[in-house]
Tab-separated table of C-alpha atoms in Angstrom:
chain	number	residue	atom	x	y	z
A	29	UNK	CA	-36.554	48.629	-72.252
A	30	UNK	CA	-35.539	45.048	-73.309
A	31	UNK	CA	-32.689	43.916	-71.301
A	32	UNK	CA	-30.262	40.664	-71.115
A	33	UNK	CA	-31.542	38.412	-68.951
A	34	UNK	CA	-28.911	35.243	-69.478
A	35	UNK	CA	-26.947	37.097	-66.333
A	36	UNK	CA	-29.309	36.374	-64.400
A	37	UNK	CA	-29.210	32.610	-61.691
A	38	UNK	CA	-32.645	30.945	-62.733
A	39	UNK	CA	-32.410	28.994	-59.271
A	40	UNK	CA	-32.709	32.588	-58.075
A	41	UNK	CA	-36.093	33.362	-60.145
A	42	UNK	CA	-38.383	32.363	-57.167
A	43	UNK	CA	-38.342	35.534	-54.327
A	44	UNK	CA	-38.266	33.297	-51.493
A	45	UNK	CA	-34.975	31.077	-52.869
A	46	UNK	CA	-33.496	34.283	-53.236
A	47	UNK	CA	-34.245	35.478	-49.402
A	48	UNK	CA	-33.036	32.073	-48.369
A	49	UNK	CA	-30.079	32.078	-50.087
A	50	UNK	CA	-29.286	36.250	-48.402
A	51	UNK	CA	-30.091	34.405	-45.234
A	52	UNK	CA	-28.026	31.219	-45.438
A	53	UNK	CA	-24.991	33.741	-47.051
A	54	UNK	CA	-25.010	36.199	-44.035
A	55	UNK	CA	-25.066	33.347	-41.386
A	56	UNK	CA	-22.551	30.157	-41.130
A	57	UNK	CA	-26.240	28.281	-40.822
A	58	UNK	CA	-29.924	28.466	-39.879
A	59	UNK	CA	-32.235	26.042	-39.072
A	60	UNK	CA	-35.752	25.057	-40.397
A	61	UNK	CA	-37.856	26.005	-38.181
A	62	UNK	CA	-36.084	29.750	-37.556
A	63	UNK	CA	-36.019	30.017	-41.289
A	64	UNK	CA	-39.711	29.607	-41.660
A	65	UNK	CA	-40.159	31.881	-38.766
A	66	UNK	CA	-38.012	34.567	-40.408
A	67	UNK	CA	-39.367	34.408	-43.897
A	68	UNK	CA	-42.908	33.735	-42.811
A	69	UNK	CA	-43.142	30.708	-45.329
A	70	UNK	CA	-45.216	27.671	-44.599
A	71	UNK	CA	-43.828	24.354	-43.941
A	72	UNK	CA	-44.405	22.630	-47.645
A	73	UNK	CA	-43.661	26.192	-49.751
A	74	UNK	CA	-40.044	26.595	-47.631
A	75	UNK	CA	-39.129	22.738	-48.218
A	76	UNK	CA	-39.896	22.652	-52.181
A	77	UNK	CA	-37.480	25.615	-52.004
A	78	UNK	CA	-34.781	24.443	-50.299
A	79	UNK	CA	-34.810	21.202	-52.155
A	80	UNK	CA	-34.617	23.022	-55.255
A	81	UNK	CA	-31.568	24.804	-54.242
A	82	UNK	CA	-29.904	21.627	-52.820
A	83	UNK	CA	-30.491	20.054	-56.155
A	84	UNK	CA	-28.539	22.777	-57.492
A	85	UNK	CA	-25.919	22.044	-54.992
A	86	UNK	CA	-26.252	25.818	-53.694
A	87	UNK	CA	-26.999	24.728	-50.076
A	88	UNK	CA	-25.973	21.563	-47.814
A	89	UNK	CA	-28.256	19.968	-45.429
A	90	UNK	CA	-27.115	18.412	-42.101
A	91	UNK	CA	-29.798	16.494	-40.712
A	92	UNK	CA	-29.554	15.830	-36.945
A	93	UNK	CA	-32.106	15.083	-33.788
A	94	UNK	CA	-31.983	17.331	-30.552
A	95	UNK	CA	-33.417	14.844	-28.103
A	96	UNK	CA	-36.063	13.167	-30.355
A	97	UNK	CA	-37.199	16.034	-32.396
A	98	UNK	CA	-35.535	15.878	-35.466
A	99	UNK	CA	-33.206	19.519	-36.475
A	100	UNK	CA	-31.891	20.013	-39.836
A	101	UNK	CA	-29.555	22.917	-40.747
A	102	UNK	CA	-28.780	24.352	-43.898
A	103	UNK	CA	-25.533	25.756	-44.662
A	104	UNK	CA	-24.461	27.950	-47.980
A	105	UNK	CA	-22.047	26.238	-50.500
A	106	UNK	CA	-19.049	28.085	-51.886
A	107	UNK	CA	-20.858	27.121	-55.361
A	108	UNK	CA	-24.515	28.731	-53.784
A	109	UNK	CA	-22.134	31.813	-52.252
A	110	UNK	CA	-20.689	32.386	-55.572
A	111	UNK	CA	-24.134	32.276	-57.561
A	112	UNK	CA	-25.418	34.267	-55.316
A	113	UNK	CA	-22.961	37.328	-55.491
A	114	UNK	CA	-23.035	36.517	-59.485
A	115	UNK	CA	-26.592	37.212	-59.182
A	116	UNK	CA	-26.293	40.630	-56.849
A	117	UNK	CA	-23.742	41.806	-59.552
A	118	UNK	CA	-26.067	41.371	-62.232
A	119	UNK	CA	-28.723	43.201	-60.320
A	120	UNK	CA	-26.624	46.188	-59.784
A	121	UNK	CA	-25.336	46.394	-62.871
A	122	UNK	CA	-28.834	46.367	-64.222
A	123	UNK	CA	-29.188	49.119	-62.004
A	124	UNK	CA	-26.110	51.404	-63.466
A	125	UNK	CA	-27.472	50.404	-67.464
A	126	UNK	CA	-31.030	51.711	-66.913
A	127	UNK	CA	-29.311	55.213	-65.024
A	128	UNK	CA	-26.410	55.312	-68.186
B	1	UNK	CA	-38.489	44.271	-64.579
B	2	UNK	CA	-38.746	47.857	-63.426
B	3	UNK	CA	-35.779	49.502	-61.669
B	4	UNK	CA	-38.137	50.247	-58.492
B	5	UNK	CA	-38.470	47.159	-58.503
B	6	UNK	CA	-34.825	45.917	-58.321
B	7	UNK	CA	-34.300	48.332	-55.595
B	8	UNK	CA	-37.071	47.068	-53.660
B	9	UNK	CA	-35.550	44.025	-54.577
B	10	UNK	CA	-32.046	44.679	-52.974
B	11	UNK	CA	-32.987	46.250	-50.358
B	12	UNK	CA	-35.415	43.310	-49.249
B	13	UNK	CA	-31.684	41.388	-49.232
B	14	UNK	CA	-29.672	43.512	-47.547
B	15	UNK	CA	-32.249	43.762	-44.851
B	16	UNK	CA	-32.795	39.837	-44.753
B	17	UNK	CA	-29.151	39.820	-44.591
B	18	UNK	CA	-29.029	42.014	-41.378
B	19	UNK	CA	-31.760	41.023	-40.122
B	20	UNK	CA	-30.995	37.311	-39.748
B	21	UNK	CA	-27.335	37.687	-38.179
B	22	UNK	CA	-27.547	40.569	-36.090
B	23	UNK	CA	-30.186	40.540	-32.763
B	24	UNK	CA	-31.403	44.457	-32.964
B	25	UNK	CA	-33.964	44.245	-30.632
B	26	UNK	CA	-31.219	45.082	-27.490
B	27	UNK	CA	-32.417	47.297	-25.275
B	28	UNK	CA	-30.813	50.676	-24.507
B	29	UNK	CA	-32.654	51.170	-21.373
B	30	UNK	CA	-31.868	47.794	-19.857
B	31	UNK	CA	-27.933	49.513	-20.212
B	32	UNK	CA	-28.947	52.562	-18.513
B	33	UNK	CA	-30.569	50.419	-15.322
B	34	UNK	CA	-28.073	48.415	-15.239
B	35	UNK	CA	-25.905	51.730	-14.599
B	36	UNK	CA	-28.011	53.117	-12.129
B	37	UNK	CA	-27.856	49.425	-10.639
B	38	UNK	CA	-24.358	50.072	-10.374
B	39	UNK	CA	-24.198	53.531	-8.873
B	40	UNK	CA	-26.240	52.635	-6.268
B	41	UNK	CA	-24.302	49.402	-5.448
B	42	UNK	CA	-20.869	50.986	-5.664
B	43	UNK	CA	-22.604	53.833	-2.873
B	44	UNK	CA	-23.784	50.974	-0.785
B	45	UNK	CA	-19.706	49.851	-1.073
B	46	UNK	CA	-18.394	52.768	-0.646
B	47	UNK	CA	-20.418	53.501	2.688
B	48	UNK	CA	-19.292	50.335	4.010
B	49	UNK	CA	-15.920	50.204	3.457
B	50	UNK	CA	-15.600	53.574	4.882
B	51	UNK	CA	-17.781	53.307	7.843
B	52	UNK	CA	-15.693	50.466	8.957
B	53	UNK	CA	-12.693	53.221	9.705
B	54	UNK	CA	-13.239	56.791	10.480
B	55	UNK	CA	-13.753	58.932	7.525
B	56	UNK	CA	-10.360	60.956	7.900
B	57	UNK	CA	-8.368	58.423	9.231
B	58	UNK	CA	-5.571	56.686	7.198
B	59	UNK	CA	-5.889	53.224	6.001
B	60	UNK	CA	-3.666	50.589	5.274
B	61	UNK	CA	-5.511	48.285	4.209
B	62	UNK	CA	-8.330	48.785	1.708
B	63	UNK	CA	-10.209	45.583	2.158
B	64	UNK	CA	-10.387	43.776	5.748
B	65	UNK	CA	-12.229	40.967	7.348
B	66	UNK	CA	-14.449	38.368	5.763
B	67	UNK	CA	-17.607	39.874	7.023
B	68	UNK	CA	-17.032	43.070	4.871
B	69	UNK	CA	-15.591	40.667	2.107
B	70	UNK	CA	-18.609	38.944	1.813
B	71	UNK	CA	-21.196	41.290	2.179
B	72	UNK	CA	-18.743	43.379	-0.684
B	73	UNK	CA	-19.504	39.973	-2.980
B	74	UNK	CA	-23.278	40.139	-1.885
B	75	UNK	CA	-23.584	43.649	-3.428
B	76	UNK	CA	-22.223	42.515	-6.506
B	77	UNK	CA	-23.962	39.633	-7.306
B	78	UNK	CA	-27.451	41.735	-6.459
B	79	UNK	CA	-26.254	44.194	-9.253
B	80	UNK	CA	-25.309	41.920	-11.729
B	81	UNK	CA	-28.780	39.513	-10.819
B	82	UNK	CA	-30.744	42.746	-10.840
B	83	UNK	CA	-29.329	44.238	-14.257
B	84	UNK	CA	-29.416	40.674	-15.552
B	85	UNK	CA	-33.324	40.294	-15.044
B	86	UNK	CA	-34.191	43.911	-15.989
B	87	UNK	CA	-32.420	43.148	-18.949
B	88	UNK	CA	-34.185	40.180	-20.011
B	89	UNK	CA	-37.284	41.753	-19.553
B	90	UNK	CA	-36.804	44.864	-21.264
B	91	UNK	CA	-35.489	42.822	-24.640
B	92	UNK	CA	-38.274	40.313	-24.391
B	93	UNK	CA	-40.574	43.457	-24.232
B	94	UNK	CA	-38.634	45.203	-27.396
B	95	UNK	CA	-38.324	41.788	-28.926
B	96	UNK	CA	-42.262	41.549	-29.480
B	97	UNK	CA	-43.031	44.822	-30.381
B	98	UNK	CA	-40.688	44.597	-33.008
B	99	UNK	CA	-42.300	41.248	-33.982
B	100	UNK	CA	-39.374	39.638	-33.484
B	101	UNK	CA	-38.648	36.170	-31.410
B	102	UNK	CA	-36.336	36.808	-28.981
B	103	UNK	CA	-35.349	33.224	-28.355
B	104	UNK	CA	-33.652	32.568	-32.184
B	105	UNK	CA	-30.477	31.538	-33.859
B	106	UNK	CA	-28.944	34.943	-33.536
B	107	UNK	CA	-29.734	35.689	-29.641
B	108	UNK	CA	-28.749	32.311	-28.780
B	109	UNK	CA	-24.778	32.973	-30.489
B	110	UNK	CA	-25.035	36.365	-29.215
B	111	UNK	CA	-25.448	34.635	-25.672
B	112	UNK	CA	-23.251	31.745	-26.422
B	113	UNK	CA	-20.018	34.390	-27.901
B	114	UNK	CA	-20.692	36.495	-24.584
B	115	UNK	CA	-20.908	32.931	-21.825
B	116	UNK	CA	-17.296	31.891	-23.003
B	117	UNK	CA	-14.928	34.951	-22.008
B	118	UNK	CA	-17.640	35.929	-19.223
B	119	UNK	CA	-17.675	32.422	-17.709
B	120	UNK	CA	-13.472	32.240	-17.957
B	121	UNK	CA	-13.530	35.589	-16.475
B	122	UNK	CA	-15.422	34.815	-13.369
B	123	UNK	CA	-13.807	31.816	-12.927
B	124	UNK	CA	-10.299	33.509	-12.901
B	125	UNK	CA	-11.718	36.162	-10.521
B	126	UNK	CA	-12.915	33.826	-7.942
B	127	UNK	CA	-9.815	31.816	-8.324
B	128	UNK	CA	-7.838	35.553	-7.347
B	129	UNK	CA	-10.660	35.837	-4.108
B	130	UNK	CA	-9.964	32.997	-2.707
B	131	UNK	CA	-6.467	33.359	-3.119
B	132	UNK	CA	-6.670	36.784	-1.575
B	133	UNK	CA	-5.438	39.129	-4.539
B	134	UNK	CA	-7.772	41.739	-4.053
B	135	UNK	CA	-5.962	44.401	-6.337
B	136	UNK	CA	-6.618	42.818	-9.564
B	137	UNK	CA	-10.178	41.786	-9.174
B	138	UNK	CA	-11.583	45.413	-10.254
B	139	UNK	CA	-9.249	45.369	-13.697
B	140	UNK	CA	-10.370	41.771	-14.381
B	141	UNK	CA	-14.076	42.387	-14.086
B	142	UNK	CA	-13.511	45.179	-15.986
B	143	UNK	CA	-11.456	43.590	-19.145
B	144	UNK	CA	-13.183	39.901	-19.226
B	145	UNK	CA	-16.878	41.770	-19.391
B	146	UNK	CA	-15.086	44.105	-21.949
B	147	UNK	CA	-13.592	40.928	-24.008
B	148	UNK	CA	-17.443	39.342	-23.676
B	149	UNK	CA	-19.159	43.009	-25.226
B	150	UNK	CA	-16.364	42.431	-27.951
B	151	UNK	CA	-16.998	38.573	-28.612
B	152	UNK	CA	-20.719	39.263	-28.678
B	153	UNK	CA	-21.579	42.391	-31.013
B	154	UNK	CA	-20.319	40.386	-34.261
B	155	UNK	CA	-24.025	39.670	-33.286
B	156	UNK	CA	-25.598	42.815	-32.803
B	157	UNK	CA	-25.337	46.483	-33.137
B	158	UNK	CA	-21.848	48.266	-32.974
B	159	UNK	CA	-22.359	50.570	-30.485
B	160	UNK	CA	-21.713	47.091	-28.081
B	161	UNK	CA	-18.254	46.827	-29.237
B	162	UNK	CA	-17.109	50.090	-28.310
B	163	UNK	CA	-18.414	49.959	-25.551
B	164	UNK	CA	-16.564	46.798	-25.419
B	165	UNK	CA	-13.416	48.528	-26.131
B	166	UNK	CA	-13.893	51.153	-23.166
B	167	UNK	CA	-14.542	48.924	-20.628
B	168	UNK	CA	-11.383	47.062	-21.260
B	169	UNK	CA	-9.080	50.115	-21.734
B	170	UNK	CA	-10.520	51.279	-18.283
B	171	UNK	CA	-9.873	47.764	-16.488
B	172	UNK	CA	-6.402	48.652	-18.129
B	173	UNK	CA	-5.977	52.014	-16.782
B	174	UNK	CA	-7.233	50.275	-13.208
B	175	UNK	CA	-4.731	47.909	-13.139
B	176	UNK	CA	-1.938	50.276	-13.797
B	177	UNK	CA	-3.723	52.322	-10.868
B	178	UNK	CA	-4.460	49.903	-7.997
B	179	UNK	CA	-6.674	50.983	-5.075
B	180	UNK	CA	-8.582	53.087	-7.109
B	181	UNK	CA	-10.855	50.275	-7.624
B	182	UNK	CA	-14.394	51.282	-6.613
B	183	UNK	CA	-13.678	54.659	-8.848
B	184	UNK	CA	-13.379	52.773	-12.009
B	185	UNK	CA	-15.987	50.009	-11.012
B	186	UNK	CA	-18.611	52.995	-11.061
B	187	UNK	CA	-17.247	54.764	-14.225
B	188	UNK	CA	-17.227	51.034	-16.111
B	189	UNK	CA	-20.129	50.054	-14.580
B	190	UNK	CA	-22.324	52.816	-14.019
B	191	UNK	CA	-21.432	55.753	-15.912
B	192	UNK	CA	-20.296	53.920	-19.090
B	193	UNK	CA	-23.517	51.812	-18.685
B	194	UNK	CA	-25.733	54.668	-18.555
B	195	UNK	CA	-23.973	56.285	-21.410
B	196	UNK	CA	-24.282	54.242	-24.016
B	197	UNK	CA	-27.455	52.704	-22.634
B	198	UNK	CA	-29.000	56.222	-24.189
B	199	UNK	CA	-26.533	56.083	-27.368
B	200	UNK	CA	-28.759	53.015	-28.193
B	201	UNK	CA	-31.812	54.156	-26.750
B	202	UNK	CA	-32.057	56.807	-28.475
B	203	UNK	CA	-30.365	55.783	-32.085
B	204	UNK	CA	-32.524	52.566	-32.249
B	205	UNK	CA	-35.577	52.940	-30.331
């Protein structure tokens, strides 16, 4: 079955943008380290990520030190928020076509 | 891509979703020691208080003398240090066989949502000891640990707020009723405890 894929967010292609964009949505923000704990991603695999959806302006990053060990959180945009239940519909309503 | 697939797909979200703002490793048995905790504390009260005057003899006054005062206090902080540590334990233990760190963002605002109304609340109720108003110290124990269960399960699993909700309709009830207050201390406490200590054990275990 050949189906429309133009509905679909192409930031959202990779699996693990898309499980840190459901995390960053449910929570007002997460941190670096709990988010590679969480989504069992290594260091260099969760960063390329999360730049990529900063570049898209879908996240914002707060950078901050607690004591001397440097802490940055990430927080969802309205924009990523938006994308990301954009994305969601399009899923479900794939969903509903292939049952119709 | 398949329509498995996109379920799989979905379903991996919504349980990311849940999974990263709500701490479901609480244990339901920590709830019911904490009750039994409380039983056996409000027995060790109830003794005392009672011993002090003959068992059929009227009083008219329901709390008298420091010594008794203190040792009252002494009780309760043994309870609430003994439920406390069980409590800790218990989690931590549930925590790893879950896989899950119990020391992460959504413990530490479950902890931080419960410290603010807890902290104001036995603040206020010192404040009342010192100034001798024993009648409402049973009512406010019983609402500001209520308002903490309610300020905390945004964090965790709902069965916390109604219990939540209980505890402060009882301190309500106690208030309205004053004298009564070892009764309700054991049914918010202990028997409320206990209750929905196995509501969770037994729907999440």
């Amino acid at each position: 079955m050949k189906i429309s894929l133009e509905s679909f967010d192409k930031a959202f292609e990779n699996r693990l943008r898309l499980q840190i964009m459901s995390v960053l949505v449910a929570n007002a923000y997460y941190d670096f380290n709990s988010l590679k704990e969480l989504l069992n991603a290594t260091d260099g695999n969760l960063a390329s990520h999360l730049k990529a959806l900063e570049k898209e302006e879908y996240i914002t990053v707060t950078k901050s030190f607690i004591g001397r060990k440097p802490n940055t959180q990430y927080t969802a945009s309205a924009k990523g928020i938006l994308a990301f239940k954009k994305h969601l519909e399009a899923l479900e309503n794939l969903i509903k076509q292939q049952k119709g | 891509m398949q329509e498995k697939d996109i379920y799989s797909e979905l379903s991996s979200i919504r349980n990311l979703m849940e999974r990263s703002s709500k701490f479901i490793s609480l244990s339901g048995l920590s709830g019911i020691m904490a009750g039994v905790y409380s039983l056996i504390g409000a027995f060790i009260s109830y003794k005392l208080v009672y011993s002090e005057q003959g068992f059929m003899q009227y009083r008219d006054l329901y709390l008298n003398g420091l010594q008794l005062l203190l040792k009252l206090t002494g009780i309760g902080a043994a309870v609430l240090v003994l439920s406390l540590i069980t409590g800790i334990w218990l989690t931590i233990r549930q925590a790893r066989k879950k896989g899950e760190k119990f020391w992460n963002p959504v413990s530490k605002r479950l902890l931080v949502n419960m410290a603010i109304p807890l902290t104001t609340g036995g603040l206020f109720i010192l404040i009342m000891l010192i100034r001798g108003e024993y009648a409402i110290i049973c009512s406010a124990c019983l609402i500001f640990y209520g308002l903490a269960l309610i300020a905390g399960s945004h964090y965790t699993i709902s069965a916390v707020k109604w219990l939540g909700f209980s505890e402060i309709v009882l301190g309500l009830v106690a208030a309205l009723i004053p004298g009564y207050g070892i009764v309700f201390w054991t049914i918010g406490f202990g028997i409320l405890h206990i209750l929905y200590g196995s509501i969770m054990h037994f729907k999440y275990n």
